[in-house]
């Protein structure tokens, strides 16, 4: 295995990059590395934590998502309400706040994910080169054969323009070490030890304990120049808008309205 070198991941830039999980960390890193052009259908969700499960959901085009009869009773961690779609195994951790009647909140969530799914298939279908990113420090790393099957399944469902980047935690490597496992033919696979405690499991099981190494890998992904510029402009507008919202909230007497104005959007 070779050490990661700061060279472009592929010979071509990408028209779109999407996270496919397996938790919130993947979309978070894409956003921080200015690679996230828009929200995807597998952003900010958990569950179905293996590569095979996530790929099957995409290949089957997100069947029967968020049907009320498939949802588990709400769990609460004190700040949010979490439900699991028992049919596909996806856990929705940021979509339900129980602030309005459940049928209304469910309809809003269903509409949001329907938009994201349509956007996903449209943008990937229109792209000359599309990259799907798998980031995993929750379950044991998948084998080379599993990755090859996953890429073949994705290309069968979405087209041969799709590449797969996999970044996985491997406790057998020395702490802080990053290695290339395989490259080429549309599959870019990296393993690294994301644990800093020595226990074999990252203390932060969503983001891993080694963000610098993960960002170094993602820095090798190139967007089309016009799209990279659009992401930078969007990030600037988002930060300015957020500061303005917080400033505006200071002059609002209603506490509930202040919280709504400041509320983080996923």
mmCIF file of N, CA, C and O in Angstrom, residues 159-234:
data_model
loop_
_atom_site.group_PDB
_atom_site.id
_atom_site.type_symbol
_atom_site.label_atom_id
_atom_site.label_comp_id
_atom_site.label_asym_id
_atom_site.label_seq_id
_atom_site.Cartn_x
_atom_site.Cartn_y
_atom_site.Cartn_z
ATOM 1 N N UNK A 159 -25.352 4.734 -14.606
ATOM 2 C CA UNK A 159 -24.553 5.005 -15.802
ATOM 3 C C UNK A 159 -23.066 4.883 -15.523
ATOM 4 O O UNK A 159 -22.615 4.963 -14.368
ATOM 5 N N UNK A 160 -22.296 4.717 -16.576
ATOM 6 C CA UNK A 160 -20.857 4.502 -16.445
ATOM 7 C C UNK A 160 -20.081 5.768 -16.107
ATOM 8 O O UNK A 160 -18.854 5.714 -15.928
ATOM 9 N N UNK A 161 -20.771 6.903 -16.016
ATOM 10 C CA UNK A 161 -20.101 8.153 -15.639
ATOM 11 C C UNK A 161 -19.877 8.252 -14.139
ATOM 12 O O UNK A 161 -19.242 9.188 -13.663
ATOM 13 N N UNK A 162 -20.358 7.272 -13.391
ATOM 14 C CA UNK A 162 -20.290 7.318 -11.928
ATOM 15 C C UNK A 162 -18.988 6.683 -11.425
ATOM 16 O O UNK A 162 -18.627 5.581 -11.826
ATOM 17 N N UNK A 163 -18.287 7.409 -10.546
ATOM 18 C CA UNK A 163 -17.130 6.890 -9.824
ATOM 19 C C UNK A 163 -17.484 6.773 -8.348
ATOM 20 O O UNK A 163 -18.436 7.397 -7.870
ATOM 21 N N UNK A 164 -16.673 5.994 -7.626
ATOM 22 C CA UNK A 164 -16.896 5.781 -6.196
ATOM 23 C C UNK A 164 -15.614 6.058 -5.434
ATOM 24 O O UNK A 164 -14.563 5.468 -5.724
ATOM 25 N N UNK A 165 -15.685 6.948 -4.453
ATOM 26 C CA UNK A 165 -14.586 7.221 -3.534
ATOM 27 C C UNK A 165 -14.972 6.670 -2.167
ATOM 28 O O UNK A 165 -16.015 7.033 -1.613
ATOM 29 N N UNK A 166 -14.135 5.809 -1.629
ATOM 30 C CA UNK A 166 -14.390 5.176 -0.330
ATOM 31 C C UNK A 166 -13.291 5.560 0.652
ATOM 32 O O UNK A 166 -12.098 5.402 0.357
ATOM 33 N N UNK A 167 -13.690 6.059 1.821
ATOM 34 C CA UNK A 167 -12.760 6.401 2.895
ATOM 35 C C UNK A 167 -13.241 5.653 4.142
ATOM 36 O O UNK A 167 -14.334 5.925 4.647
ATOM 37 N N UNK A 168 -12.443 4.705 4.644
ATOM 38 C CA UNK A 168 -12.894 3.855 5.743
ATOM 39 C C UNK A 168 -11.855 3.770 6.861
ATOM 40 O O UNK A 168 -10.646 3.806 6.614
ATOM 41 N N UNK A 169 -12.368 3.628 8.067
ATOM 42 C CA UNK A 169 -11.519 3.426 9.238
ATOM 43 C C UNK A 169 -10.991 1.997 9.255
ATOM 44 O O UNK A 169 -11.749 1.038 9.090
ATOM 45 N N UNK A 170 -9.666 1.869 9.462
ATOM 46 C CA UNK A 170 -9.034 0.556 9.542
ATOM 47 C C UNK A 170 -8.155 0.527 10.792
ATOM 48 O O UNK A 170 -7.086 1.136 10.830
ATOM 49 N N UNK A 171 -8.616 -0.173 11.810
ATOM 50 C CA UNK A 171 -7.910 -0.200 13.097
ATOM 51 C C UNK A 171 -6.604 -0.984 13.028
ATOM 52 O O UNK A 171 -5.793 -0.909 13.956
ATOM 53 N N UNK A 172 -6.362 -1.718 11.931
ATOM 54 C CA UNK A 172 -5.125 -2.496 11.829
ATOM 55 C C UNK A 172 -3.946 -1.632 11.413
ATOM 56 O O UNK A 172 -2.793 -2.066 11.531
ATOM 57 N N UNK A 173 -4.194 -0.421 10.936
ATOM 58 C CA UNK A 173 -3.111 0.473 10.550
ATOM 59 C C UNK A 173 -2.604 1.247 11.760
ATOM 60 O O UNK A 173 -3.306 1.383 12.768
ATOM 61 N N UNK A 174 -1.402 1.775 11.649
ATOM 62 C CA UNK A 174 -0.868 2.615 12.714
ATOM 63 C C UNK A 174 -1.713 3.875 12.830
ATOM 64 O O UNK A 174 -2.232 4.376 11.828
ATOM 65 N N UNK A 175 -1.866 4.374 14.045
ATOM 66 C CA UNK A 175 -2.699 5.546 14.259
ATOM 67 C C UNK A 175 -2.169 6.732 13.460
ATOM 68 O O UNK A 175 -0.971 6.994 13.429
ATOM 69 N N UNK A 176 -3.089 7.410 12.793
ATOM 70 C CA UNK A 176 -2.737 8.584 12.015
ATOM 71 C C UNK A 176 -2.214 8.279 10.631
ATOM 72 O O UNK A 176 -1.963 9.190 9.837
ATOM 73 N N UNK A 177 -2.036 6.995 10.281
ATOM 74 C CA UNK A 177 -1.513 6.638 8.974
ATOM 75 C C UNK A 177 -2.643 6.482 7.962
ATOM 76 O O UNK A 177 -3.699 5.928 8.260
ATOM 77 N N UNK A 178 -2.401 6.964 6.750
ATOM 78 C CA UNK A 178 -3.378 6.882 5.673
ATOM 79 C C UNK A 178 -2.759 6.138 4.500
ATOM 80 O O UNK A 178 -1.611 6.390 4.137
ATOM 81 N N UNK A 179 -3.513 5.242 3.908
ATOM 82 C CA UNK A 179 -2.975 4.444 2.822
ATOM 83 C C UNK A 179 -3.990 4.292 1.692
ATOM 84 O O UNK A 179 -5.194 4.211 1.924
ATOM 85 N N UNK A 180 -3.445 4.265 0.480
ATOM 86 C CA UNK A 180 -4.248 3.949 -0.689
ATOM 87 C C UNK A 180 -4.376 2.439 -0.771
ATOM 88 O O UNK A 180 -3.375 1.730 -0.707
ATOM 89 N N UNK A 181 -5.597 1.957 -0.917
ATOM 90 C CA UNK A 181 -5.806 0.520 -1.078
ATOM 91 C C UNK A 181 -5.956 0.186 -2.548
ATOM 92 O O UNK A 181 -5.392 -0.787 -3.035
ATOM 93 N N UNK A 182 -6.723 0.972 -3.262
ATOM 94 C CA UNK A 182 -6.868 0.743 -4.704
ATOM 95 C C UNK A 182 -7.249 2.037 -5.386
ATOM 96 O O UNK A 182 -7.917 2.891 -4.817
ATOM 97 N N UNK A 183 -6.806 2.161 -6.630
ATOM 98 C CA UNK A 183 -7.097 3.349 -7.426
ATOM 99 C C UNK A 183 -7.340 2.912 -8.861
ATOM 100 O O UNK A 183 -6.781 1.934 -9.336
ATOM 101 N N UNK A 184 -8.164 3.685 -9.560
ATOM 102 C CA UNK A 184 -8.342 3.457 -10.986
ATOM 103 C C UNK A 184 -9.640 2.769 -11.323
ATOM 104 O O UNK A 184 -10.326 2.210 -10.465
ATOM 105 N N UNK A 185 -9.997 2.856 -12.606
ATOM 106 C CA UNK A 185 -11.229 2.261 -13.142
ATOM 107 C C UNK A 185 -12.463 2.769 -12.413
ATOM 108 O O UNK A 185 -13.443 2.050 -12.240
ATOM 109 N N UNK A 186 -12.387 4.008 -11.941
ATOM 110 C CA UNK A 186 -13.549 4.613 -11.296
ATOM 111 C C UNK A 186 -13.704 4.311 -9.832
ATOM 112 O O UNK A 186 -14.641 4.796 -9.196
ATOM 113 N N UNK A 187 -12.821 3.505 -9.242
ATOM 114 C CA UNK A 187 -12.875 3.183 -7.817
ATOM 115 C C UNK A 187 -11.640 3.737 -7.136
ATOM 116 O O UNK A 187 -10.504 3.391 -7.498
ATOM 117 N N UNK A 188 -11.857 4.585 -6.136
ATOM 118 C CA UNK A 188 -10.767 5.190 -5.381
ATOM 119 C C UNK A 188 -11.002 4.834 -3.914
ATOM 120 O O UNK A 188 -11.952 5.313 -3.303
ATOM 121 N N UNK A 189 -10.134 4.001 -3.376
ATOM 122 C CA UNK A 189 -10.395 3.401 -2.070
ATOM 123 C C UNK A 189 -9.248 3.691 -1.114
ATOM 124 O O UNK A 189 -8.091 3.393 -1.414
ATOM 125 N N UNK A 190 -9.585 4.283 0.032
ATOM 126 C CA UNK A 190 -8.592 4.639 1.040
ATOM 127 C C UNK A 190 -8.990 4.035 2.380
ATOM 128 O O UNK A 190 -10.166 4.013 2.734
ATOM 129 N N UNK A 191 -7.982 3.593 3.102
ATOM 130 C CA UNK A 191 -8.178 3.180 4.484
ATOM 131 C C UNK A 191 -7.224 3.958 5.366
ATOM 132 O O UNK A 191 -6.073 4.191 4.996
ATOM 133 N N UNK A 192 -7.686 4.340 6.534
ATOM 134 C CA UNK A 192 -6.832 5.028 7.487
ATOM 135 C C UNK A 192 -7.336 4.761 8.898
ATOM 136 O O UNK A 192 -8.508 4.437 9.091
ATOM 137 N N UNK A 193 -6.440 4.865 9.850
ATOM 138 C CA UNK A 193 -6.816 4.696 11.250
ATOM 139 C C UNK A 193 -7.301 6.044 11.764
ATOM 140 O O UNK A 193 -6.514 6.973 11.927
ATOM 141 N N UNK A 194 -8.601 6.163 11.997
ATOM 142 C CA UNK A 194 -9.195 7.422 12.448
ATOM 143 C C UNK A 194 -9.300 7.510 13.968
ATOM 144 O O UNK A 194 -9.926 8.421 14.498
ATOM 145 N N UNK A 195 -8.701 6.561 14.664
ATOM 146 C CA UNK A 195 -8.808 6.516 16.121
ATOM 147 C C UNK A 195 -7.554 7.116 16.752
ATOM 148 O O UNK A 195 -6.437 6.756 16.384
ATOM 149 N N UNK A 196 -7.715 8.040 17.682
ATOM 150 C CA UNK A 196 -6.567 8.623 18.376
ATOM 151 C C UNK A 196 -6.415 8.098 19.801
ATOM 152 O O UNK A 196 -5.440 8.417 20.475
ATOM 153 N N UNK A 197 -7.378 7.272 20.242
ATOM 154 C CA UNK A 197 -7.343 6.799 21.633
ATOM 155 C C UNK A 197 -6.574 5.500 21.786
ATOM 156 O O UNK A 197 -6.180 5.136 22.895
ATOM 157 N N UNK A 198 -6.381 4.780 20.693
ATOM 158 C CA UNK A 198 -5.724 3.478 20.765
ATOM 159 C C UNK A 198 -6.667 2.343 21.067
ATOM 160 O O UNK A 198 -6.248 1.189 21.180
ATOM 161 N N UNK A 199 -7.958 2.636 21.182
ATOM 162 C CA UNK A 199 -8.939 1.594 21.515
ATOM 163 C C UNK A 199 -9.382 0.814 20.285
ATOM 164 O O UNK A 199 -10.008 -0.231 20.396
ATOM 165 N N UNK A 200 -9.063 1.333 19.098
ATOM 166 C CA UNK A 200 -9.499 0.692 17.861
ATOM 167 C C UNK A 200 -10.758 1.293 17.288
ATOM 168 O O UNK A 200 -11.090 1.077 16.133
ATOM 169 N N UNK A 201 -11.482 2.055 18.107
ATOM 170 C CA UNK A 201 -12.726 2.691 17.679
ATOM 171 C C UNK A 201 -12.612 4.193 17.876
ATOM 172 O O UNK A 201 -12.271 4.644 18.971
ATOM 173 N N UNK A 202 -12.885 4.989 16.845
ATOM 174 C CA UNK A 202 -12.786 6.451 17.017
ATOM 175 C C UNK A 202 -13.695 6.949 18.133
ATOM 176 O O UNK A 202 -14.815 6.463 18.310
ATOM 177 N N UNK A 203 -13.205 7.903 18.901
ATOM 178 C CA UNK A 203 -14.042 8.507 19.935
ATOM 179 C C UNK A 203 -15.230 9.218 19.300
ATOM 180 O O UNK A 203 -16.326 9.217 19.839
ATOM 181 N N UNK A 204 -14.998 9.856 18.172
ATOM 182 C CA UNK A 204 -16.079 10.479 17.420
ATOM 183 C C UNK A 204 -16.455 9.531 16.287
ATOM 184 O O UNK A 204 -15.803 9.474 15.252
ATOM 185 N N UNK A 205 -17.490 8.744 16.516
ATOM 186 C CA UNK A 205 -17.834 7.688 15.577
ATOM 187 C C UNK A 205 -18.603 8.193 14.357
ATOM 188 O O UNK A 205 -18.928 7.410 13.458
ATOM 189 N N UNK A 206 -18.903 9.495 14.296
ATOM 190 C CA UNK A 206 -19.547 10.064 13.121
ATOM 191 C C UNK A 206 -18.512 10.712 12.194
ATOM 192 O O UNK A 206 -18.553 10.538 10.976
ATOM 193 N N UNK A 207 -17.543 11.416 12.791
ATOM 194 C CA UNK A 207 -16.566 12.162 12.003
ATOM 195 C C UNK A 207 -15.171 11.552 12.043
ATOM 196 O O UNK A 207 -14.307 11.949 11.263
ATOM 197 N N UNK A 208 -14.926 10.605 12.940
ATOM 198 C CA UNK A 208 -13.580 10.094 13.109
ATOM 199 C C UNK A 208 -12.725 11.082 13.884
ATOM 200 O O UNK A 208 -13.106 12.228 14.110
ATOM 201 N N UNK A 209 -11.537 10.640 14.312
ATOM 202 C CA UNK A 209 -10.653 11.472 15.130
ATOM 203 C C UNK A 209 -9.529 12.108 14.317
ATOM 204 O O UNK A 209 -8.624 12.707 14.883
ATOM 205 N N UNK A 210 -9.572 11.955 12.981
ATOM 206 C CA UNK A 210 -8.461 12.409 12.158
ATOM 207 C C UNK A 210 -8.967 13.247 10.977
ATOM 208 O O UNK A 210 -8.766 12.887 9.819
ATOM 209 N N UNK A 211 -9.631 14.376 11.259
ATOM 210 C CA UNK A 211 -10.211 15.166 10.160
ATOM 211 C C UNK A 211 -9.179 15.695 9.177
ATOM 212 O O UNK A 211 -9.480 15.842 7.982
ATOM 213 N N UNK A 212 -7.965 15.969 9.631
ATOM 214 C CA UNK A 212 -6.938 16.492 8.725
ATOM 215 C C UNK A 212 -6.634 15.501 7.605
ATOM 216 O O UNK A 212 -6.522 15.886 6.438
ATOM 217 N N UNK A 213 -6.525 14.219 7.952
ATOM 218 C CA UNK A 213 -6.228 13.200 6.947
ATOM 219 C C UNK A 213 -7.397 13.020 5.984
ATOM 220 O O UNK A 213 -7.197 12.814 4.778
ATOM 221 N N UNK A 214 -8.616 13.103 6.511
ATOM 222 C CA UNK A 214 -9.797 12.947 5.656
ATOM 223 C C UNK A 214 -9.900 14.113 4.678
ATOM 224 O O UNK A 214 -10.156 13.927 3.469
ATOM 225 N N UNK A 215 -9.659 15.324 5.167
ATOM 226 C CA UNK A 215 -9.695 16.489 4.291
ATOM 227 C C UNK A 215 -8.577 16.433 3.254
ATOM 228 O O UNK A 215 -8.740 16.912 2.124
ATOM 229 N N UNK A 216 -7.438 15.826 3.609
ATOM 230 C CA UNK A 216 -6.347 15.683 2.649
ATOM 231 C C UNK A 216 -6.758 14.792 1.484
ATOM 232 O O UNK A 216 -6.411 15.058 0.326
ATOM 233 N N UNK A 217 -7.505 13.745 1.781
ATOM 234 C CA UNK A 217 -8.000 12.874 0.710
ATOM 235 C C UNK A 217 -8.980 13.636 -0.169
ATOM 236 O O UNK A 217 -8.887 13.630 -1.401
ATOM 237 N N UNK A 218 -9.931 14.327 0.453
ATOM 238 C CA UNK A 218 -10.953 15.036 -0.308
ATOM 239 C C UNK A 218 -10.378 16.213 -1.089
ATOM 240 O O UNK A 218 -10.970 16.639 -2.090
ATOM 241 N N UNK A 219 -9.228 16.726 -0.656
ATOM 242 C CA UNK A 219 -8.606 17.826 -1.392
ATOM 243 C C UNK A 219 -8.142 17.384 -2.775
ATOM 244 O O UNK A 219 -7.844 18.219 -3.634
ATOM 245 N N UNK A 220 -8.098 16.098 -3.006
ATOM 246 C CA UNK A 220 -7.693 15.566 -4.307
ATOM 247 C C UNK A 220 -8.836 15.511 -5.311
ATOM 248 O O UNK A 220 -8.625 15.240 -6.494
ATOM 249 N N UNK A 221 -10.048 15.745 -4.834
ATOM 250 C CA UNK A 221 -11.217 15.746 -5.719
ATOM 251 C C UNK A 221 -11.334 17.117 -6.383
ATOM 252 O O UNK A 221 -11.314 18.145 -5.709
ATOM 253 N N UNK A 222 -11.466 17.126 -7.698
ATOM 254 C CA UNK A 222 -11.589 18.388 -8.434
ATOM 255 C C UNK A 222 -13.002 18.537 -8.975
ATOM 256 O O UNK A 222 -13.521 17.641 -9.638
ATOM 257 N N UNK A 223 -13.601 19.694 -8.707
ATOM 258 C CA UNK A 223 -14.851 20.079 -9.365
ATOM 259 C C UNK A 223 -14.528 20.859 -10.627
ATOM 260 O O UNK A 223 -13.442 21.440 -10.750
ATOM 261 N N UNK A 224 -15.469 20.909 -11.553
ATOM 262 C CA UNK A 224 -15.345 21.814 -12.686
ATOM 263 C C UNK A 224 -15.107 23.225 -12.166
ATOM 264 O O UNK A 224 -15.729 23.629 -11.175
ATOM 265 N N UNK A 225 -14.234 24.009 -12.787
ATOM 266 C CA UNK A 225 -13.911 25.341 -12.242
ATOM 267 C C UNK A 225 -15.127 26.221 -12.005
ATOM 268 O O UNK A 225 -15.204 26.919 -10.989
ATOM 269 N N UNK A 226 -16.100 26.211 -12.916
ATOM 270 C CA UNK A 226 -17.276 27.061 -12.724
ATOM 271 C C UNK A 226 -18.099 26.599 -11.529
ATOM 272 O O UNK A 226 -18.679 27.413 -10.803
ATOM 273 N N UNK A 227 -18.123 25.294 -11.280
ATOM 274 C CA UNK A 227 -18.874 24.773 -10.135
ATOM 275 C C UNK A 227 -18.144 25.055 -8.832
ATOM 276 O O UNK A 227 -18.778 25.367 -7.814
ATOM 277 N N UNK A 228 -16.812 24.938 -8.853
ATOM 278 C CA UNK A 228 -16.037 25.267 -7.657
ATOM 279 C C UNK A 228 -16.252 26.728 -7.272
ATOM 280 O O UNK A 228 -16.389 27.058 -6.089
ATOM 281 N N UNK A 229 -16.324 27.596 -8.263
ATOM 282 C CA UNK A 229 -16.583 29.020 -7.996
ATOM 283 C C UNK A 229 -17.976 29.210 -7.406
ATOM 284 O O UNK A 229 -18.168 29.983 -6.461
ATOM 285 N N UNK A 230 -18.951 28.463 -7.918
ATOM 286 C CA UNK A 230 -20.320 28.571 -7.413
ATOM 287 C C UNK A 230 -20.404 28.131 -5.955
ATOM 288 O O UNK A 230 -21.104 28.749 -5.153
ATOM 289 N N UNK A 231 -19.672 27.074 -5.608
ATOM 290 C CA UNK A 231 -19.672 26.600 -4.216
ATOM 291 C C UNK A 231 -19.093 27.660 -3.299
ATOM 292 O O UNK A 231 -19.627 27.931 -2.211
ATOM 293 N N UNK A 232 -18.001 28.290 -3.707
ATOM 294 C CA UNK A 232 -17.387 29.335 -2.879
ATOM 295 C C UNK A 232 -18.345 30.513 -2.686
ATOM 296 O O UNK A 232 -18.468 31.057 -1.589
ATOM 297 N N UNK A 233 -19.040 30.896 -3.771
ATOM 298 C CA UNK A 233 -19.991 32.000 -3.671
ATOM 299 C C UNK A 233 -21.154 31.643 -2.757
ATOM 300 O O UNK A 233 -21.608 32.468 -1.951
ATOM 301 N N UNK A 234 -21.634 30.403 -2.861
ATOM 302 C CA UNK A 234 -22.739 29.958 -2.010
ATOM 303 C C UNK A 234 -22.317 29.950 -0.544
ATOM 304 O O UNK A 234 -23.081 30.364 0.336
#
